[in-house]
PDB file of C-alpha atoms in Angstrom:
ATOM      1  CA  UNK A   1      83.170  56.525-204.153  1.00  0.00           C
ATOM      2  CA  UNK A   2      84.274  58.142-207.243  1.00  0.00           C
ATOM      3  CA  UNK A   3      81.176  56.565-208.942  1.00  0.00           C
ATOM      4  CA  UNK A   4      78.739  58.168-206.706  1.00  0.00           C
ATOM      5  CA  UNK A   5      80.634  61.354-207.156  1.00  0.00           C
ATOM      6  CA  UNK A   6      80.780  61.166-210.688  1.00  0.00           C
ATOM      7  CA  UNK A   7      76.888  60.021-210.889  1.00  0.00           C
ATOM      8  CA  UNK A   8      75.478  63.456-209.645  1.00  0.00           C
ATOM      9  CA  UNK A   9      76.466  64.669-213.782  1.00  0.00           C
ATOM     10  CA  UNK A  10      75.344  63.038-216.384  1.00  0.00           C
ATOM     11  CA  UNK A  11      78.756  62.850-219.541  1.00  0.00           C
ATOM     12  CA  UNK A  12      76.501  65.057-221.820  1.00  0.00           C
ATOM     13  CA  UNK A  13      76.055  67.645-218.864  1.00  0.00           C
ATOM     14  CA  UNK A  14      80.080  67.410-217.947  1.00  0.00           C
ATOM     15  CA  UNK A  15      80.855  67.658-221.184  1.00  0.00           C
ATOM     16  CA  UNK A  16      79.302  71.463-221.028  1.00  0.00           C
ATOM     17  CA  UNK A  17      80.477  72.059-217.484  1.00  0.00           C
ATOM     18  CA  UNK A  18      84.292  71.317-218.439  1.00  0.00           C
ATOM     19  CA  UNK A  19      84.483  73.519-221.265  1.00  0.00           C
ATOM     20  CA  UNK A  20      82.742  76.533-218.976  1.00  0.00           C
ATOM     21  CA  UNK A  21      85.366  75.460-215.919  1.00  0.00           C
ATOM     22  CA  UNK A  22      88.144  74.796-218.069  1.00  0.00           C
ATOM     23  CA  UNK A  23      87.907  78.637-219.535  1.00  0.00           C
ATOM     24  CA  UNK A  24      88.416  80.305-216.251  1.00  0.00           C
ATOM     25  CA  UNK A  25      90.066  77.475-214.253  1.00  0.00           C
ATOM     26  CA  UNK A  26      93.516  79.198-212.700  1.00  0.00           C
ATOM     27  CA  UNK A  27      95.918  75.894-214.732  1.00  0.00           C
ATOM     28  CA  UNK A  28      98.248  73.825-212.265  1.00  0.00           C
ATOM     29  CA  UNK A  29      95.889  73.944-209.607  1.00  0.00           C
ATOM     30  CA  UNK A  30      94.395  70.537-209.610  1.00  0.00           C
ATOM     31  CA  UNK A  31      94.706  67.971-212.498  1.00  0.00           C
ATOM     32  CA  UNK A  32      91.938  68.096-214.881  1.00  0.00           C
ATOM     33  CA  UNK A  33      91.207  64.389-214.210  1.00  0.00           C
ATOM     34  CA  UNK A  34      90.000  65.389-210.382  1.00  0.00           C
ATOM     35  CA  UNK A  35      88.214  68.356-211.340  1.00  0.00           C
ATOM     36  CA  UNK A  36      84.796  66.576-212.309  1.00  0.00           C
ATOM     37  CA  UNK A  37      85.261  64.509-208.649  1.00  0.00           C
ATOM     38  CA  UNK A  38      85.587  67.689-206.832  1.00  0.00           C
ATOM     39  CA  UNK A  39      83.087  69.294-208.530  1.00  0.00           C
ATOM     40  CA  UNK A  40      80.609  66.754-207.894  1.00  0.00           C
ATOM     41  CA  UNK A  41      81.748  66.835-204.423  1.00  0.00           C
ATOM     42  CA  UNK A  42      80.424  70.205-204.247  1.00  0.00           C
ATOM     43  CA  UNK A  43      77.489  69.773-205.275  1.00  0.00           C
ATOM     44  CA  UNK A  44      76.690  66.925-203.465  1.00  0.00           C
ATOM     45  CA  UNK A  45      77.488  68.763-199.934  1.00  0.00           C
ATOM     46  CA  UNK A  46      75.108  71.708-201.445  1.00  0.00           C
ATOM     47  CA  UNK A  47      72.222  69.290-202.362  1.00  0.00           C
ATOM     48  CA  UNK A  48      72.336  67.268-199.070  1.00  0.00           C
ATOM     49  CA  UNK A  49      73.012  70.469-196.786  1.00  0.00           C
ATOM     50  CA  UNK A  50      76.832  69.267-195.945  1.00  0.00           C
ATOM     51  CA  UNK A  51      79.467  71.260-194.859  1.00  0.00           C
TER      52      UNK A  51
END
């Protein structure tokens, strides 16, 4: 599963997402190796109308 998660961004388009995230992201919240998973998560539920 965390293929398909991690298959909705491309590593170019991460690698601009992280730095934007990582700027305002409150630290200790969730380990930075999740963040792209739950991200993706996100978006997937938004593109496929889940809640």
């Amino acid at each position: 599963m965390m293929n398909m998660m991690q298959s909705i961004f491309s590593d170019q388009t991460w690698s601009v997402w992280e730095t934007l995230i990582e700027e305002v992201r409150p630290k200790g919240k969730m380990p930075p190796e999740n963040l792209r998973q739950a991200i993706s998560a996100i978006f997937w539920c938004h593109q496929n109308g889940a809640r």
